[in-house]
PDB file of C-alpha atoms and ligand atoms in Angstrom:
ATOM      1  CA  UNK A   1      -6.419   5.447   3.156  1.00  0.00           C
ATOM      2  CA  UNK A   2      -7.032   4.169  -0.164  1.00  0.00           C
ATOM      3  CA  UNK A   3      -3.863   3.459  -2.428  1.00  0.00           C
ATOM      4  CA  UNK A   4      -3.585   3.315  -6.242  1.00  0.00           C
ATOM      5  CA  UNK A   5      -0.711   0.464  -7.159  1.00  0.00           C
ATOM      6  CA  UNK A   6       0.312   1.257 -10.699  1.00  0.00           C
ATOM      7  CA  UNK A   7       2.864  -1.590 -10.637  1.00  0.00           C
ATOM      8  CA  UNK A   8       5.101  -1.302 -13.855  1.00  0.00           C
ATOM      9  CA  UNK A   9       2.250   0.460 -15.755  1.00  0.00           C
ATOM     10  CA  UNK A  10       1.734   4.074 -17.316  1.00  0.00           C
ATOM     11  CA  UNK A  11       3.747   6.779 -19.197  1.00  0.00           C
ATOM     12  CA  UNK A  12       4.188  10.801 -18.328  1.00  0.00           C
ATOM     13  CA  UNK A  13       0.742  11.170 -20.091  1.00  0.00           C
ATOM     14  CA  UNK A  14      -1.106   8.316 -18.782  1.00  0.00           C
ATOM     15  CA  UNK A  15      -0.446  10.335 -15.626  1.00  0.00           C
ATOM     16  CA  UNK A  16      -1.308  13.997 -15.926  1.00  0.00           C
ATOM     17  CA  UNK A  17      -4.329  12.208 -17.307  1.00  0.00           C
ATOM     18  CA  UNK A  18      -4.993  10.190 -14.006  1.00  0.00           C
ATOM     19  CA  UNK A  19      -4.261  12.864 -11.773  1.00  0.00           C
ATOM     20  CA  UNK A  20      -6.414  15.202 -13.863  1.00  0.00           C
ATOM     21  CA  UNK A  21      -9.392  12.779 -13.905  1.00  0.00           C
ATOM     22  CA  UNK A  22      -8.901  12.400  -9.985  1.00  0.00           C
ATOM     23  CA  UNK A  23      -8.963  15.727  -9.257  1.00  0.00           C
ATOM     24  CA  UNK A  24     -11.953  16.478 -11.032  1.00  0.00           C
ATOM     25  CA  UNK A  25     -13.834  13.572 -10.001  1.00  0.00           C
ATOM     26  CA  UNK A  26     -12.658  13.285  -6.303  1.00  0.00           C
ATOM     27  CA  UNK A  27     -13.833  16.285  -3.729  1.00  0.00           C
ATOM     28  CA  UNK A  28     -10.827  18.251  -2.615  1.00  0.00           C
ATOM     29  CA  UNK A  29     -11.742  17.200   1.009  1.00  0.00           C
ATOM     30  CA  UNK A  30     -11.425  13.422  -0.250  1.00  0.00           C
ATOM     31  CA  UNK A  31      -8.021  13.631  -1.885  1.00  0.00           C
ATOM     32  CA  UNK A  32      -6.204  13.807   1.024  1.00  0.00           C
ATOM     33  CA  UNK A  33      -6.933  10.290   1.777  1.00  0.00           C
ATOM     34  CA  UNK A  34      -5.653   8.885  -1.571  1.00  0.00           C
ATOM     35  CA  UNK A  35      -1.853   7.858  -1.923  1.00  0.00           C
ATOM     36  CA  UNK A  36      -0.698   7.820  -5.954  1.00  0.00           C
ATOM     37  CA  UNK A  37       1.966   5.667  -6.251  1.00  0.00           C
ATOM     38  CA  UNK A  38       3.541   5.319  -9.893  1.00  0.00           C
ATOM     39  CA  UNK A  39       6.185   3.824 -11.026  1.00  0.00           C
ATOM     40  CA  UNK A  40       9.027   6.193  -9.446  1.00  0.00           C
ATOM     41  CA  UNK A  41      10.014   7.406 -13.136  1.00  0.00           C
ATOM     42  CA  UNK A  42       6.979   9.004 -12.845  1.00  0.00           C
ATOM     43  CA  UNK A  43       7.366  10.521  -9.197  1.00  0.00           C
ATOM     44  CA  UNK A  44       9.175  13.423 -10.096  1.00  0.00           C
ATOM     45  CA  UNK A  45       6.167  14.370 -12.758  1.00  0.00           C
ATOM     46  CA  UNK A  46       3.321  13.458 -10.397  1.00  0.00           C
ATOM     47  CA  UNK A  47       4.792  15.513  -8.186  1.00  0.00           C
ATOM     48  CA  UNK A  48       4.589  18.526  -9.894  1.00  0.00           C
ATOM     49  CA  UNK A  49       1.392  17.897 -11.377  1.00  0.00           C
ATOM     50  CA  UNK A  50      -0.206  17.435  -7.900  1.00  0.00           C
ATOM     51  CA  UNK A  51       1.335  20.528  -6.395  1.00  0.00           C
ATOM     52  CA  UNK A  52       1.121  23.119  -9.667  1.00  0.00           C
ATOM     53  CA  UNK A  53      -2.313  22.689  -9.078  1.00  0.00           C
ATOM     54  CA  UNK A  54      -2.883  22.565  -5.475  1.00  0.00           C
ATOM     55  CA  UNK A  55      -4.179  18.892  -5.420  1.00  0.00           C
ATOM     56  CA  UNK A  56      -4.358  17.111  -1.614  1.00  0.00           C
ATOM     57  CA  UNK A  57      -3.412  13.705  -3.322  1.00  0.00           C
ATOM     58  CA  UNK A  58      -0.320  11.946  -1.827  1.00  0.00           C
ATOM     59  CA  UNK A  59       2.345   9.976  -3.374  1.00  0.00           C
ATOM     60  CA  UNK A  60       3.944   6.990  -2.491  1.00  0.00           C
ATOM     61  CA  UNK A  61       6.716   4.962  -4.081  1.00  0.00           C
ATOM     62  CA  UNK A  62       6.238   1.276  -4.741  1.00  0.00           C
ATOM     63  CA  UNK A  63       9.520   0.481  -3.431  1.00  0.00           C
ATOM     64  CA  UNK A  64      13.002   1.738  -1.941  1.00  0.00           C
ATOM     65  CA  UNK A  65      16.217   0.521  -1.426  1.00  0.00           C
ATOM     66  CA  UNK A  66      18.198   0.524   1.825  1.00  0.00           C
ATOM     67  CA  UNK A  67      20.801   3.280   3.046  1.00  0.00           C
ATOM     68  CA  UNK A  68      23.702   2.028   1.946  1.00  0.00           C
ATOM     69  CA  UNK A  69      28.011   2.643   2.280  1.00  0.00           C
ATOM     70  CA  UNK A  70      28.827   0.656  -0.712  1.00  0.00           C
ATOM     71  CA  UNK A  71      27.945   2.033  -4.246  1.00  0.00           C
ATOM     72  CA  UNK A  72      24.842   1.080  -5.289  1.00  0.00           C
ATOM     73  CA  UNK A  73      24.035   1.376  -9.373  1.00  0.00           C
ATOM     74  CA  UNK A  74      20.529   1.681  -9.770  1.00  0.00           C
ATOM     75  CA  UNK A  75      19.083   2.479  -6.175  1.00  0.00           C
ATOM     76  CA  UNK A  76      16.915   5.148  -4.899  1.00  0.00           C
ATOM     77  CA  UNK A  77      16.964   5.809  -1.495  1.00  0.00           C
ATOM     78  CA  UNK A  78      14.633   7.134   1.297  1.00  0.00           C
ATOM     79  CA  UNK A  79      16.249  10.787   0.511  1.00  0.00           C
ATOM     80  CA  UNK A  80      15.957  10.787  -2.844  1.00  0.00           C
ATOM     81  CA  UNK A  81      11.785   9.754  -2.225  1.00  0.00           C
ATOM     82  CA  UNK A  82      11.316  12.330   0.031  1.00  0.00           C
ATOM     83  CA  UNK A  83      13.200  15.161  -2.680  1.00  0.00           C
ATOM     84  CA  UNK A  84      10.547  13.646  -5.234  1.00  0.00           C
ATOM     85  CA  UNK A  85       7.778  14.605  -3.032  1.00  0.00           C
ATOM     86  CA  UNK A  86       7.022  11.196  -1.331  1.00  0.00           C
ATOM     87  CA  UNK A  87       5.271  10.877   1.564  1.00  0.00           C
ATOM     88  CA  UNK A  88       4.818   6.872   1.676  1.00  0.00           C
ATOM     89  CA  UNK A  89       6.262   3.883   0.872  1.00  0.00           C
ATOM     90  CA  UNK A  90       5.294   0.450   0.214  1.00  0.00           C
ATOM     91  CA  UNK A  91       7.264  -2.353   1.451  1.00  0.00           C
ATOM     92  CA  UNK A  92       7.273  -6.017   1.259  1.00  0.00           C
ATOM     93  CA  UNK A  93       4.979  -5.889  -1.635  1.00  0.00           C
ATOM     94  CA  UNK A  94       4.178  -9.872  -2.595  1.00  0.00           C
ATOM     95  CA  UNK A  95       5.864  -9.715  -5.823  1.00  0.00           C
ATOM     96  CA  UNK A  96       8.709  -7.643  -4.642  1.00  0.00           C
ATOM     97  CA  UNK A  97       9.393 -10.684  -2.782  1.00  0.00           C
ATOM     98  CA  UNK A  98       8.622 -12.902  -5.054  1.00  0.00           C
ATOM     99  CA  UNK A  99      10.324 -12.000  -8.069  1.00  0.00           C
ATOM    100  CA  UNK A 100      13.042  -9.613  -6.790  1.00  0.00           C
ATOM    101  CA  UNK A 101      13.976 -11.829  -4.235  1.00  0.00           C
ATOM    102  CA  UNK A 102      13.206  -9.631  -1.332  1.00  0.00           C
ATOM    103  CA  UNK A 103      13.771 -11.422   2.117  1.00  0.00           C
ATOM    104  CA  UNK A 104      12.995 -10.610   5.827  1.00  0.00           C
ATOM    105  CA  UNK A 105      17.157  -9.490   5.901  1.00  0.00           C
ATOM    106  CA  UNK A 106      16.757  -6.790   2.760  1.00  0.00           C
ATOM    107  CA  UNK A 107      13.056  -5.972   4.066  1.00  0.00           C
ATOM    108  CA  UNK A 108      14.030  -4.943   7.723  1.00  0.00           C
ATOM    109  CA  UNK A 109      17.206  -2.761   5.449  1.00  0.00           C
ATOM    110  CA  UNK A 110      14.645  -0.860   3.836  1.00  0.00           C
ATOM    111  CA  UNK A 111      11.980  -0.794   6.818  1.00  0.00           C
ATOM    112  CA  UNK A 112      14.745   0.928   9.010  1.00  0.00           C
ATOM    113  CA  UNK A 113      15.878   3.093   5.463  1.00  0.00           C
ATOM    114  CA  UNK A 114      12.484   4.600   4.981  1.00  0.00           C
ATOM    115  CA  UNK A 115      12.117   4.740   9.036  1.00  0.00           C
ATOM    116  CA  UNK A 116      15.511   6.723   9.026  1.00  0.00           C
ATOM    117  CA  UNK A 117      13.731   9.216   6.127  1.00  0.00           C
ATOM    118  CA  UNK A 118      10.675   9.515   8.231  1.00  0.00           C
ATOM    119  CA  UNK A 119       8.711   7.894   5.389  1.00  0.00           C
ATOM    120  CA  UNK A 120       5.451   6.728   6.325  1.00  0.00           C
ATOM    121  CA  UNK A 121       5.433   3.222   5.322  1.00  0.00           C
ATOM    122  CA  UNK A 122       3.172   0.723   4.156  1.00  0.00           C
ATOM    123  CA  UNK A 123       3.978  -3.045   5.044  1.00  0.00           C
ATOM    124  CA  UNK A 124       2.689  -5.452   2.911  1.00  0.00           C
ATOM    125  CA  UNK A 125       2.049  -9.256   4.505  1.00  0.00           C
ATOM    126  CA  UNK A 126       0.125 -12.226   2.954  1.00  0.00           C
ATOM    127  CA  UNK A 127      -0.530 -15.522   2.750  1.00  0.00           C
ATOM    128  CA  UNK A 128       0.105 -18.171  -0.032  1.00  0.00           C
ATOM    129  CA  UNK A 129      -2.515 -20.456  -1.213  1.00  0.00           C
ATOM    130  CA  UNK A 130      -0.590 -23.551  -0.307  1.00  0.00           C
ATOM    131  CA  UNK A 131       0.109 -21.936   3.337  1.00  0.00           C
ATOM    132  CA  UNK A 132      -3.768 -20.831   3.404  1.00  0.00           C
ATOM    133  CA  UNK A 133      -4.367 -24.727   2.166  1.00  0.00           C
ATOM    134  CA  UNK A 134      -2.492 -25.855   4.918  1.00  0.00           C
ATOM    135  CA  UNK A 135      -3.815 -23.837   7.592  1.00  0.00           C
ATOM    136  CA  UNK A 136      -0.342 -21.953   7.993  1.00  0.00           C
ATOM    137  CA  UNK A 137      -1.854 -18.489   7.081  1.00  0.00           C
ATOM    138  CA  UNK A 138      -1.819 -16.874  10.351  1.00  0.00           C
ATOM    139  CA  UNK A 139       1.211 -17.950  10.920  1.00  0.00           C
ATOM    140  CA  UNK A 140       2.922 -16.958   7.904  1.00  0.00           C
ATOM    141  CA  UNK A 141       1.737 -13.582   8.490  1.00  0.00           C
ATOM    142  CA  UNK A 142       3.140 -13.200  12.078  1.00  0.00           C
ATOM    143  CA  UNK A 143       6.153 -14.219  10.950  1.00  0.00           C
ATOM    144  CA  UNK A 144       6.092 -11.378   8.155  1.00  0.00           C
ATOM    145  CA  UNK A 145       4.914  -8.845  10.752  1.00  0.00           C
ATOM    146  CA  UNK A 146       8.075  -9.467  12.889  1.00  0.00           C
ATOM    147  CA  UNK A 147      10.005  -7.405  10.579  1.00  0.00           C
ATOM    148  CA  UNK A 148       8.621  -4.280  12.525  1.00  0.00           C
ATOM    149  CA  UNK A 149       9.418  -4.806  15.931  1.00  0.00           C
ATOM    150  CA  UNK A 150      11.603  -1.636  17.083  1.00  0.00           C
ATOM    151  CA  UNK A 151      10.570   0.842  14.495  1.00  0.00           C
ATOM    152  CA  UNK A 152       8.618   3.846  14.923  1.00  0.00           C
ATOM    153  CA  UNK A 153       4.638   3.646  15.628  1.00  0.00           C
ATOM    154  CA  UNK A 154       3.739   6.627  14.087  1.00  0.00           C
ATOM    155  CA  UNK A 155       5.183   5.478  10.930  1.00  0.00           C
ATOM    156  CA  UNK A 156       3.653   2.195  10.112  1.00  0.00           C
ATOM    157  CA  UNK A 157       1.114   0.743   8.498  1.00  0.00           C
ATOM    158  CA  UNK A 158       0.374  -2.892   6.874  1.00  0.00           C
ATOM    159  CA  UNK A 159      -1.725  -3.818   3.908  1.00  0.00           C
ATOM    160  CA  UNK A 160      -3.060  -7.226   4.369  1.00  0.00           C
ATOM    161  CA  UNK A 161      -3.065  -8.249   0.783  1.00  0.00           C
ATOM    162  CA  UNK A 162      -3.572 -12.509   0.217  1.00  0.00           C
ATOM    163  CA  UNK A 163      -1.238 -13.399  -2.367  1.00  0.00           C
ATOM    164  CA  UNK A 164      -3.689 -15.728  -4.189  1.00  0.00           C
ATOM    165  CA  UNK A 165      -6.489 -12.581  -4.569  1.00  0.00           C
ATOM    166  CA  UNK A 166      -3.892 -10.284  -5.981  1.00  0.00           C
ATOM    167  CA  UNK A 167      -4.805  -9.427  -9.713  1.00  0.00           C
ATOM    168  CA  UNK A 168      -7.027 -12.617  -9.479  1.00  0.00           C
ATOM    169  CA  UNK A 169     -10.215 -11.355  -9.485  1.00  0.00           C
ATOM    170  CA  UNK A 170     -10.880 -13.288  -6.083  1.00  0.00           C
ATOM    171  CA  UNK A 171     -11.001 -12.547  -2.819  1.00  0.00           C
ATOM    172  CA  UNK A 172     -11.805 -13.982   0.462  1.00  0.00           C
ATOM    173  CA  UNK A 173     -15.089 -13.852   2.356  1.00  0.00           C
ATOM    174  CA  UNK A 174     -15.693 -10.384   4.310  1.00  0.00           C
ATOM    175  CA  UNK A 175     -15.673 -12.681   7.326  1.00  0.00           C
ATOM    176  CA  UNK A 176     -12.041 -14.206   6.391  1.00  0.00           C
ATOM    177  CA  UNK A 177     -10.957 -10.105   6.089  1.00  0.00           C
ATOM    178  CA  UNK A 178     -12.383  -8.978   8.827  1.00  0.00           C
ATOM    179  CA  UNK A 179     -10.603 -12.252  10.927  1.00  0.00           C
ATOM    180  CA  UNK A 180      -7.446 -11.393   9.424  1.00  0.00           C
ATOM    181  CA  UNK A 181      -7.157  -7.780   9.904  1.00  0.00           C
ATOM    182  CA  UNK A 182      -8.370  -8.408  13.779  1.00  0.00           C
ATOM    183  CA  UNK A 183      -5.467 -10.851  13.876  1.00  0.00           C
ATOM    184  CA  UNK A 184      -2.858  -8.278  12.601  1.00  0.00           C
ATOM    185  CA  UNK A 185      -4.167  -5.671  14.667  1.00  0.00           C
ATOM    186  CA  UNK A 186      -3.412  -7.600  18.090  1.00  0.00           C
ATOM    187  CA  UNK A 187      -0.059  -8.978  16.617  1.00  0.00           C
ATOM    188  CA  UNK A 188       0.598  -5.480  15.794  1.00  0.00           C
ATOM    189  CA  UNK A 189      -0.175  -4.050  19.658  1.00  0.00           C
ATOM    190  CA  UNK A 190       2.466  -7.428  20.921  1.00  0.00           C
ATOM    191  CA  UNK A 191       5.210  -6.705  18.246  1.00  0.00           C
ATOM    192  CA  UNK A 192       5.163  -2.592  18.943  1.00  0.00           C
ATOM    193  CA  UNK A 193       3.953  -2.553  21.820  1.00  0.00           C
ATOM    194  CA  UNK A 194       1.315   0.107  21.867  1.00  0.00           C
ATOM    195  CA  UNK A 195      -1.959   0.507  22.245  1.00  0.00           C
ATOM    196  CA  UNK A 196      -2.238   2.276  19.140  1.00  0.00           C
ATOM    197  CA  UNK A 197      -4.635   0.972  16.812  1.00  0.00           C
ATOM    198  CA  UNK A 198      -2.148   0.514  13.742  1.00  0.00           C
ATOM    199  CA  UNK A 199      -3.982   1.067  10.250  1.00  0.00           C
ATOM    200  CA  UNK A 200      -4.135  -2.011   8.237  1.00  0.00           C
ATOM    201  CA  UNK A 201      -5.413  -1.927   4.722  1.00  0.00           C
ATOM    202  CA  UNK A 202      -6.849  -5.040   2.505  1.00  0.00           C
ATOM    203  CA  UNK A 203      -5.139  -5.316  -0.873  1.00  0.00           C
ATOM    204  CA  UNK A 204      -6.539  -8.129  -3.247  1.00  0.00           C
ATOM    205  CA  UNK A 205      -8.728  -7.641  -6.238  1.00  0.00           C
ATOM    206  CA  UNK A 206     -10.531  -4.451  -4.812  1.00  0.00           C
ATOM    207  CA  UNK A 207     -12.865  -3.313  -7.497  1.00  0.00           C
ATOM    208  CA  UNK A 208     -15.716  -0.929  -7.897  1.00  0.00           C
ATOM    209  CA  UNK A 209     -18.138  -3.330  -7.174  1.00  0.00           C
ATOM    210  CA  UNK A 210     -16.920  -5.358  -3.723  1.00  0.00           C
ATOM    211  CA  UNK A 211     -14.871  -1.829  -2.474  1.00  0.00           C
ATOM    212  CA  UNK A 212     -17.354  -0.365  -0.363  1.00  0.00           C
ATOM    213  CA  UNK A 213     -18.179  -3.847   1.377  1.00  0.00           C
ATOM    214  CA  UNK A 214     -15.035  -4.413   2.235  1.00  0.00           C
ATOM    215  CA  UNK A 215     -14.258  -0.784   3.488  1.00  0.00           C
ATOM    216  CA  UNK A 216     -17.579  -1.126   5.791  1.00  0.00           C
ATOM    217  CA  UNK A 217     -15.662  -3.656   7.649  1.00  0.00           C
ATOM    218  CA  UNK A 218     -14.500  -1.939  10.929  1.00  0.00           C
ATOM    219  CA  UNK A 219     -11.009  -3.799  10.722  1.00  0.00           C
ATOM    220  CA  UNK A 220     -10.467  -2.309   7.717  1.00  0.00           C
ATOM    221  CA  UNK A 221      -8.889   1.089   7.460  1.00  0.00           C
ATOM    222  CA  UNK A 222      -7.942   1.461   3.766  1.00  0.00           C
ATOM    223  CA  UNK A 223      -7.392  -0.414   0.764  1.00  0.00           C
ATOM    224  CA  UNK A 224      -4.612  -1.149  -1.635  1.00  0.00           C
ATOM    225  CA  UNK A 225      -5.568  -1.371  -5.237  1.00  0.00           C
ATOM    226  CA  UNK A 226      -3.535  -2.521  -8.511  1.00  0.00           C
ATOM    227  CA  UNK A 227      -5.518  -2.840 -11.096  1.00  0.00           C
ATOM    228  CA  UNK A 228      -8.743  -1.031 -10.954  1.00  0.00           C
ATOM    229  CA  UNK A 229      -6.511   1.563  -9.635  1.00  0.00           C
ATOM    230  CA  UNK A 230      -5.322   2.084 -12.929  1.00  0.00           C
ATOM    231  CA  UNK A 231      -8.393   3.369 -14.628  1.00  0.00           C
ATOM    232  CA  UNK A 232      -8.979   7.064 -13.166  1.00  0.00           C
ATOM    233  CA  UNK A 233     -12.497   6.840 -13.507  1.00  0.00           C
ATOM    234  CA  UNK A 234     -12.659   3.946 -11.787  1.00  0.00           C
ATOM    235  CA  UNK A 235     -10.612   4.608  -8.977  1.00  0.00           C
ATOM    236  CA  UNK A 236     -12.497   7.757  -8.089  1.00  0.00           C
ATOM    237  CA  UNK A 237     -15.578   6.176  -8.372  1.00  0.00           C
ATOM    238  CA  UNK A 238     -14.155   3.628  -5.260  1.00  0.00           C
ATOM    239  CA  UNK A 239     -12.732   7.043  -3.213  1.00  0.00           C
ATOM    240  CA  UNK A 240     -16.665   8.332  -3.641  1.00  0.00           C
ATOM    241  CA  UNK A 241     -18.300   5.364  -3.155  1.00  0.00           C
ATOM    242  CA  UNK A 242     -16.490   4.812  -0.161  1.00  0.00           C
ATOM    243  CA  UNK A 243     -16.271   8.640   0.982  1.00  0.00           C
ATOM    244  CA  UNK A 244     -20.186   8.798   0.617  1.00  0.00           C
ATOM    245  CA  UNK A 245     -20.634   5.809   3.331  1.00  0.00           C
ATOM    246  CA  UNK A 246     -18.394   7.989   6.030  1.00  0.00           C
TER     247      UNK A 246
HETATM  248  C1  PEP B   1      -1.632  -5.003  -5.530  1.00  0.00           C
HETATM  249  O1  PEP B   1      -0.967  -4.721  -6.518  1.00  0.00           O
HETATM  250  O2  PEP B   1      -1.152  -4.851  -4.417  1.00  0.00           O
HETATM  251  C2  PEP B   1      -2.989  -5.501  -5.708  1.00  0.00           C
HETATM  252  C3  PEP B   1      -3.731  -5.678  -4.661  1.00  0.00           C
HETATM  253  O3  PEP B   1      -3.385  -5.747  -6.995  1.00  0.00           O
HETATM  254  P1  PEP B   1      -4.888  -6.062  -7.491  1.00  0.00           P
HETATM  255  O4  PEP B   1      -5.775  -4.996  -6.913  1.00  0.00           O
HETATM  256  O5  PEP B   1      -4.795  -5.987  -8.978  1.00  0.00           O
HETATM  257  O6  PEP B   1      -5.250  -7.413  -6.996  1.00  0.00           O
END
């Protein structure tokens, strides 16, 4: 699983560009693995671009909002993701939570929204630096992962993404991933309790140059990447670096 982030970046031709680049760049046997996720202007386009040309990329949204009685100017539900060709959707991102105010009440709204749409849904959880500081990572973390107790197993999957890596160009040691992800993984098994190994993806300043290491980590089942998802080249030079180590 390895997921391109656009944030609030590109235009209609940035991309058909992208998902031209991809496609010629990443084997068709590789693209199935990827998840595109635009801005959701841009869904609608990507959409057709990936299936006009028979291309095995899938595409996520960056965000939803819940299912909801009362009229609600602006919002784009589960339904309307899955009529634009969605497949996944993130949730919980850092800075959705940050700057958009997005709380466990709102988050658990659209966790049970996109649950309800049979979206397959990637939960973001992090740490602060001050909460990393004060040895309150773990912690913090648990607390975010609470949000999915009760929804569907088949559906989920986190992205572990420290909020002081993200766009940073830092991130912690492969031992502090690898920790992490273990950590998430049993707290995953106790909240949902399965015995399913839930994916969970690292998200934090992924680049060219330190994807494959962390990938080779055998907590680590994807990655999440904003900006060096951005350049086509160089996120199909990630998908082959890391499809070549398989
Ligand atoms: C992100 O947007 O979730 C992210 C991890 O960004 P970056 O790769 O730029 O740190």
């Amino acid at each position: 699983m390895i997921i391109a982030n656009w944030k609030m970046n590109g235009s209609k031709e940035e991309v058909k560009n992208w998902i031209d680049i991809f496609n010629d760049h990443v084997e068709y046997e590789n693209q199935s693995g990827c998840i595109f996720c635009p801005p959701s202007c841009f869904l609608d386009n990507a959409n057709e671009i990936i299936s006009s040309n028979n291309i095995q990329l899938n595409l996520g949204s960056q965000d939803l909002d819940p299912d909801a009685d009362n009229p609600s100017t602006g919002g784009i539900s589960g339904k309307m993701l899955k009529d634009l060709g969605c497949d996944y959707v993130l949730i919980g991102h850092s800075e959705r939570r940050m700057y958009f105010n997005e709380h466990e009440d709102v988050l658990l709204q659209k966790l049970t929204s996109a649950a309800l749409n049979n979206l397959k849904i990637v939960y973001c959880v992090g740490e602060t630096k001050e909460q990393r500081e004060q040895g309150m990572a773990i912690e913090a973390i648990k607390i975010q992962l609470r949000a999915l107790k009760g929804l569907p197993v088949n559906l989920i999957s986190v992205a572990y993404e420290p909020i002081w890596s993200i766009g940073k160009g830092i991130t912690p040691s492969l031992d502090s991933i690898h920790e992490m992800h273990q950590i998430i993984k049993d707290e995953l098994k106790s909240i949902l309790n399965t015995e399913e190994n839930i994916l969970v993806s690292y998200g934090g300043s992924v680049s060219a140059e330190n994807a494959v290491s962390i990938s080779l980590l055998n907590s680590v089942d994807g990655l999440l990447i904003g900006g060096a998802s951005l350049n086509p080249e160089s996120f199909s030079k990630v998908v082959n670096n890391i499809t070549i180590q398989d």
